[in-house]
Coordinates of C-alpha atoms and ligand atoms in Angstrom, one line a residue:
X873 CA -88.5 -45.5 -18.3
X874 CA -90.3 -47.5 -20.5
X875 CA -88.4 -49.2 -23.7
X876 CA -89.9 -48.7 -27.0
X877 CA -90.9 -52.4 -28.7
X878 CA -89.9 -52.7 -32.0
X879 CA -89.8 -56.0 -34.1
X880 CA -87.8 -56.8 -36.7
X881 CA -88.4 -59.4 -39.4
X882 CA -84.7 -60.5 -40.1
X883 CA -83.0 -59.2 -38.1
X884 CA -80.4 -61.6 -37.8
X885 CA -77.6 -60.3 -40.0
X886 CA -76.6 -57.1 -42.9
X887 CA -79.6 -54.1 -42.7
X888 CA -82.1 -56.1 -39.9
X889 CA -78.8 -56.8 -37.2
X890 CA -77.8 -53.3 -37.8
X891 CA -81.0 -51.8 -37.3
X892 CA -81.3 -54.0 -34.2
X893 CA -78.5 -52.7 -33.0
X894 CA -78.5 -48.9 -33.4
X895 CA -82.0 -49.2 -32.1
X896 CA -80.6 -51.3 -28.5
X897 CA -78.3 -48.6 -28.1
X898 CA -81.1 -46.5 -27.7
X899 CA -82.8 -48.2 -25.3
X900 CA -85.0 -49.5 -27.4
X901 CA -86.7 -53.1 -26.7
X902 CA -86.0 -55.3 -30.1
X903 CA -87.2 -58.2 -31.4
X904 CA -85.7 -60.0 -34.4
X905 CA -86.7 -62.9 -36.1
X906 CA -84.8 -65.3 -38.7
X907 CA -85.2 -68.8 -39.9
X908 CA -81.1 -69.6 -38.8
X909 CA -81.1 -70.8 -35.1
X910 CA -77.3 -70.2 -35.2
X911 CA -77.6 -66.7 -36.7
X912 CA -80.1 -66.3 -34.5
X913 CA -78.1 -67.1 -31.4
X914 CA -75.3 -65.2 -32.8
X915 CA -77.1 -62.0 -33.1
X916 CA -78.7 -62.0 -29.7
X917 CA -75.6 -62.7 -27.9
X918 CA -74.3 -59.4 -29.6
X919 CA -77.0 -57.4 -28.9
X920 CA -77.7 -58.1 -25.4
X921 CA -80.2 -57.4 -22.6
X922 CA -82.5 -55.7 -25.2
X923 CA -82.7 -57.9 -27.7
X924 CA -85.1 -61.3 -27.7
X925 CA -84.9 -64.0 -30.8
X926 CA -87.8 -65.5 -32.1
X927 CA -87.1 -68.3 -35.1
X928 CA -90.1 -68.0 -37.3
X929 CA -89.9 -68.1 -41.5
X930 CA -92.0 -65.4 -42.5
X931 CA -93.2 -66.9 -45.3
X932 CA -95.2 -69.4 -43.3
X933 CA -98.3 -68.5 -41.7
X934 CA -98.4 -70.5 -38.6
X935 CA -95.2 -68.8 -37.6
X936 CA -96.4 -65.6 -38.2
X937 CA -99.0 -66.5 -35.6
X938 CA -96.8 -67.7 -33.3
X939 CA -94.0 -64.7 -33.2
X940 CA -97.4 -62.5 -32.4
X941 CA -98.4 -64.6 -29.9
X942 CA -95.0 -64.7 -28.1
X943 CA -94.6 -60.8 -28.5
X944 CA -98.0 -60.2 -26.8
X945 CA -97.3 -62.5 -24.0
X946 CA -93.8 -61.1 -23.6
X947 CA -94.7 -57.2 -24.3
X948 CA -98.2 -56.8 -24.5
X949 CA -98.4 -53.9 -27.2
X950 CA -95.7 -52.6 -29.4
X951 CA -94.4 -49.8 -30.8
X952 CA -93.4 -50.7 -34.1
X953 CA -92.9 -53.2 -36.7
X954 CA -89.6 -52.9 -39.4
X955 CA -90.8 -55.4 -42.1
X956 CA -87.1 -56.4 -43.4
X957 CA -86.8 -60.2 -44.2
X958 CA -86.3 -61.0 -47.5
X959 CA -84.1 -62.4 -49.9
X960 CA -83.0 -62.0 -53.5
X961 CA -82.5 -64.6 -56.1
X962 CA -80.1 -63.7 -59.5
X963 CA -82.1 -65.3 -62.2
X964 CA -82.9 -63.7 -65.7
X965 CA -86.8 -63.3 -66.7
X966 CA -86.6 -66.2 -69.0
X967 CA -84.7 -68.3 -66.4
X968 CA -86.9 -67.7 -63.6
X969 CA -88.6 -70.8 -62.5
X970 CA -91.8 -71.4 -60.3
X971 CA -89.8 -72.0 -57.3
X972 CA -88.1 -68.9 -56.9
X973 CA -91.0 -67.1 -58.4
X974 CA -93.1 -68.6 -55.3
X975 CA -90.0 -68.3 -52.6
X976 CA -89.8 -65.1 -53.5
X977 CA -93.0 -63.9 -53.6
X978 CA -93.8 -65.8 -50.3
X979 CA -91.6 -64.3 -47.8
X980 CA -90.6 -60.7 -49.6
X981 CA -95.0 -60.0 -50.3
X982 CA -96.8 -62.7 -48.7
X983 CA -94.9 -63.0 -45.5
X984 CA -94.6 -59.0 -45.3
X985 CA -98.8 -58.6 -45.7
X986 CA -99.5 -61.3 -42.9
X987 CA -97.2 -60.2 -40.5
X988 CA -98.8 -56.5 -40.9
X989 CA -101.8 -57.8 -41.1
X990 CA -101.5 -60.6 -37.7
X991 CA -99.2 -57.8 -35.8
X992 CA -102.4 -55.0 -35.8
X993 CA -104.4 -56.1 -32.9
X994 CA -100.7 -55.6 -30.8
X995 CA -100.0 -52.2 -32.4
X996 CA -100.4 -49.1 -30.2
X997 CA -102.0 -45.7 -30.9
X998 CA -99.6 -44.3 -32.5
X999 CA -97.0 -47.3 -33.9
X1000 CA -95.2 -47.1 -37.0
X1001 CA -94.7 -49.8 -39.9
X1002 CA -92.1 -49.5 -41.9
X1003 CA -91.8 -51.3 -45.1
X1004 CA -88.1 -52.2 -46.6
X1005 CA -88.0 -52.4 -50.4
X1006 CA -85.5 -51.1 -53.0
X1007 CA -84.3 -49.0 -55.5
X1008 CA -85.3 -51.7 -58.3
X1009 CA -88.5 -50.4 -57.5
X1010 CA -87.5 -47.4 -59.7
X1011 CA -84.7 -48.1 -61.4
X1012 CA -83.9 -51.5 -63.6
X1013 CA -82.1 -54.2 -62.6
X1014 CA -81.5 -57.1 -65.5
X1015 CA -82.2 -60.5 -63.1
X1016 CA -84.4 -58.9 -60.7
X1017 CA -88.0 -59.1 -62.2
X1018 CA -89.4 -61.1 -59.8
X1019 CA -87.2 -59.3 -56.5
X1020 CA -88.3 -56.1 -58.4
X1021 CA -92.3 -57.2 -58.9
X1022 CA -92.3 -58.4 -54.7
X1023 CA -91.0 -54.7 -53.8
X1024 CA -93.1 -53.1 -56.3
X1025 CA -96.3 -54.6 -54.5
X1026 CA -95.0 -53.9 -51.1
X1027 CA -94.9 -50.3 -52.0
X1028 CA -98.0 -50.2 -53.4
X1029 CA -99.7 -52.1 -50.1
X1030 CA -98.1 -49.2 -48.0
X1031 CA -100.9 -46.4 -49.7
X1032 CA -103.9 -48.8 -49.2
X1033 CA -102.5 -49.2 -45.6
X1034 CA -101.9 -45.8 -44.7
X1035 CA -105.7 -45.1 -45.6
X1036 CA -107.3 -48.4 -44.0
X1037 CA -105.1 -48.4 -40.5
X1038 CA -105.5 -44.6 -40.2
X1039 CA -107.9 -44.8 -37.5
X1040 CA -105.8 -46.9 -35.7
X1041 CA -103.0 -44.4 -35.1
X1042 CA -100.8 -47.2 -37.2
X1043 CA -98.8 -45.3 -39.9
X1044 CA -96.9 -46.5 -42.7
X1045 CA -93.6 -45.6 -44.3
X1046 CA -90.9 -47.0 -46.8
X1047 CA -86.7 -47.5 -47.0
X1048 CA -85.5 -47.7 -50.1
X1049 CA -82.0 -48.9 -49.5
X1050 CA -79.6 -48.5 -53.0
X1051 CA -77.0 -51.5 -53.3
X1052 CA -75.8 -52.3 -49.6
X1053 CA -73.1 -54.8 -48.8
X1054 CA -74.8 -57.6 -46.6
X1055 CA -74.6 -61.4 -47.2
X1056 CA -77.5 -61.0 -49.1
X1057 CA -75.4 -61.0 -52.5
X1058 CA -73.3 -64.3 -51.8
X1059 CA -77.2 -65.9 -50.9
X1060 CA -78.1 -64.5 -54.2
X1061 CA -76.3 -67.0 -56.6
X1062 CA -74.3 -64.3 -57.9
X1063 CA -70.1 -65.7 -58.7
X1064 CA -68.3 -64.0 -56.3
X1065 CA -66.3 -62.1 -59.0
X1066 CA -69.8 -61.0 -60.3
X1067 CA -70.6 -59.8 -56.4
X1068 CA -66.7 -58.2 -56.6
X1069 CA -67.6 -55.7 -59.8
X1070 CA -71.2 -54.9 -58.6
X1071 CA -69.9 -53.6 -55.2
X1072 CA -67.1 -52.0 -57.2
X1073 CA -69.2 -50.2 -59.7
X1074 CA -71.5 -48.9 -57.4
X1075 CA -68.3 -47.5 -54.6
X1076 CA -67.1 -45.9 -57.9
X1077 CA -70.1 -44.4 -59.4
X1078 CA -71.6 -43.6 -56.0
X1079 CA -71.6 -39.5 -54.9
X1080 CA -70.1 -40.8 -51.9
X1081 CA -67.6 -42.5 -53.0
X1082 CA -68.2 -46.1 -51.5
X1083 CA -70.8 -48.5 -51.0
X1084 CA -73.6 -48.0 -48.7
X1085 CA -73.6 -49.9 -45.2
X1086 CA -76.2 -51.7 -43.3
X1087 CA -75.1 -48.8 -40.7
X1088 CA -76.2 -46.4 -43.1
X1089 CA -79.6 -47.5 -43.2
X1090 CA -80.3 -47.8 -39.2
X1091 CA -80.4 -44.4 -38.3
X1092 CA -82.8 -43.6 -41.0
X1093 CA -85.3 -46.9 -40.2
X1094 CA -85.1 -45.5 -36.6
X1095 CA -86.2 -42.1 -37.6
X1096 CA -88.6 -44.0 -39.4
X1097 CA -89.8 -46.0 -36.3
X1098 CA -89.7 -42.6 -33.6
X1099 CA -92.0 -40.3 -32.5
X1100 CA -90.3 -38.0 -34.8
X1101 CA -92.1 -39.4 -37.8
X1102 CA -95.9 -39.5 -37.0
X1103 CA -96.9 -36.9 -39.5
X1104 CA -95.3 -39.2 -42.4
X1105 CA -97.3 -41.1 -44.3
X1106 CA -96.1 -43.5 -47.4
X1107 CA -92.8 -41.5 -47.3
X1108 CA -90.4 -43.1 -48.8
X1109 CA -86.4 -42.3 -48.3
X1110 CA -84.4 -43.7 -50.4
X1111 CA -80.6 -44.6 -49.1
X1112 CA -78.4 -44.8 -51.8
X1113 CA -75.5 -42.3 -51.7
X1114 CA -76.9 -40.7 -54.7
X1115 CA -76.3 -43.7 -57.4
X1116 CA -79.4 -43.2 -58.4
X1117 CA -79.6 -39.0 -59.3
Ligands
LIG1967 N1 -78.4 -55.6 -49.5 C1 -79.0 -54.8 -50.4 O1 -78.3 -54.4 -51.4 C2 -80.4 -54.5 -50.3 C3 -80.9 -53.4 -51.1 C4 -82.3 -53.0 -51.0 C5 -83.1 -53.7 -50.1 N2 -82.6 -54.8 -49.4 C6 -83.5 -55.5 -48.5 O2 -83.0 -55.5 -47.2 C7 -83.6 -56.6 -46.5 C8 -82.6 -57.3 -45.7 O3 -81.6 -57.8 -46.6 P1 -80.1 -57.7 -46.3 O4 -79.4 -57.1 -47.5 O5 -79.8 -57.2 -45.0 O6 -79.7 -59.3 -46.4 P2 -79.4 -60.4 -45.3 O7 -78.2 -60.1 -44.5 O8 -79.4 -61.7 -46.1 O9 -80.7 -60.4 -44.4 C9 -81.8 -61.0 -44.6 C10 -82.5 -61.3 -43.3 O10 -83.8 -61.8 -43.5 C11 -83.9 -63.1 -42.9 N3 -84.8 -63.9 -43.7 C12 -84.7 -64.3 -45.0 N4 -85.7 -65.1 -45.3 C13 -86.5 -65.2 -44.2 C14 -87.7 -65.9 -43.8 N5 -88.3 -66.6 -44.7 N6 -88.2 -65.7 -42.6 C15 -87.6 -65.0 -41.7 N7 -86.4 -64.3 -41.9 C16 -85.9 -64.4 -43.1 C17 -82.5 -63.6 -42.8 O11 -82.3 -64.6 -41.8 P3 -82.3 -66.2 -42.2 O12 -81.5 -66.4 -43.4 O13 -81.9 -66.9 -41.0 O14 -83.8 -66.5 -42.4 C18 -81.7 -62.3 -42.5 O15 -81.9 -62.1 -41.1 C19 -84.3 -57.5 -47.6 O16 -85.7 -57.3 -47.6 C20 -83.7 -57.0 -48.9 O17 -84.5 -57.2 -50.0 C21 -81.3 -55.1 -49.5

């Protein structure tokens, strides 16, 4: 049988590893990337015979072409894309400086629209693109303006996408992942007492009592990425336990 490709931008640890992972299981070819050749190392040697690493920063152009030009050499075509590297800075509005203004527009936006954009000519008829983002998208965050303003324009890429890559069978959808524990927070420059009451606020005022796992959000990126999706267009499911009703 033949595997399903999929690459992962990230995929190295918290939602891109798990995704990774559930999608192995099923047979599924992966590819992650990540910038940390030890992360890197660590998550292949989990995953296994499916799995193939690729260090590439996404914010960086050059290595954007480079992880296309490895997948088409290794793979040919592929099946799918999960855009998921990214990273989130803690900084108010009025403390946010030009650095992590430009870091974080450069690999959560720029690197996301390039690696779409150079990945095309290796998409099949039909592939799926799916876009991760977040709940700030909707709902407030104080310290997030500029996390919140990268996943507002990655959103709003995915309707101009749907309509232009149309023809190409090459559909695009959205995850909207709610607060998920990953190491994303301690990266964040959050204390780790302020990382202790955000996880605790949201297990408590959560339907589902806890707070959501990078498990959680595999099975719904795979739906996302299978067959079982290719009506969906710019649909957008949000995976939050509820903490946002
Ligand atoms: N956790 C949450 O609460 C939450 C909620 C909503 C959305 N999200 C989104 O979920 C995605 C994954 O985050 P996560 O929570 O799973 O955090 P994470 O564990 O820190 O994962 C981030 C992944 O992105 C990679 N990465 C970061 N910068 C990169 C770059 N320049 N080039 C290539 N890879 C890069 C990291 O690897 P390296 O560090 O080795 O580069 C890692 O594999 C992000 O887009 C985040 O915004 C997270």
């Amino acid at each position: 049988m033949d595997h399903k490709i999929i690459v992962i931008t990230g995929g190295t640890t918290g939602i891109g590893f798990a995704c990774a992972a559930y999608l192995s299981n099923l047979d599924y070819q992966v590819v992650i990337t990540g910038r940390s050749k030890e992360n890197l190392e660590k998550a292949i040697t989990k995953l296994g015979n499916n799995s193939v690493g690729v260090l590439s920063d996404t914010s960086s152009l050059t290595d954007i072409d480079d992880l296309v030009q490895k997948v088409k050499n290794q793979f040919g075509k592929i099946d799918g894309v999960f855009i998921n590297a990214g990273i989130f800075k803690a900084s108010s509005f009025e403390n946010t400086t030009e650095a992590i203004f430009d870091e974080t527009m450069n690999i959560n936006f720029k690197g996301a629209f390039f690696t779409i954009q150079k990945f095309i000519p290796i998409l099949k008829n039909p592939s799926s693109i799916v876009l991760n983002t977040s709940i700030v998208v909707f709902k407030a965050f104080a310290n997030s303006s500029i996390y919140t303003a990268s996943k507002a324009a990655l959103e709003s890429l995915s309707k101009v996408l749907n309509i232009e890559l149309a023809e190409k069978g090459i559909r695009v959808n959205i995850v909207s992942p709610g607060v998920t524990e990953t190491p994303i927070q301690k990266k964040s420059g959050m204390s780790d007492e302020t990382i202790d009451n955000l996880l605790e606020h949201f297990s408590k005022t959560s339907p589902i009592g806890r707070i959501v796992q990078p498990t959680d959000i595999a099975p719904i990126v795979a739906f996302l990425l299978s067959d079982g999706s290719q009506v969906l267009r710019n649909e957008k499911i949000i995976v939050d336990g509820g903490t946002t009703l």
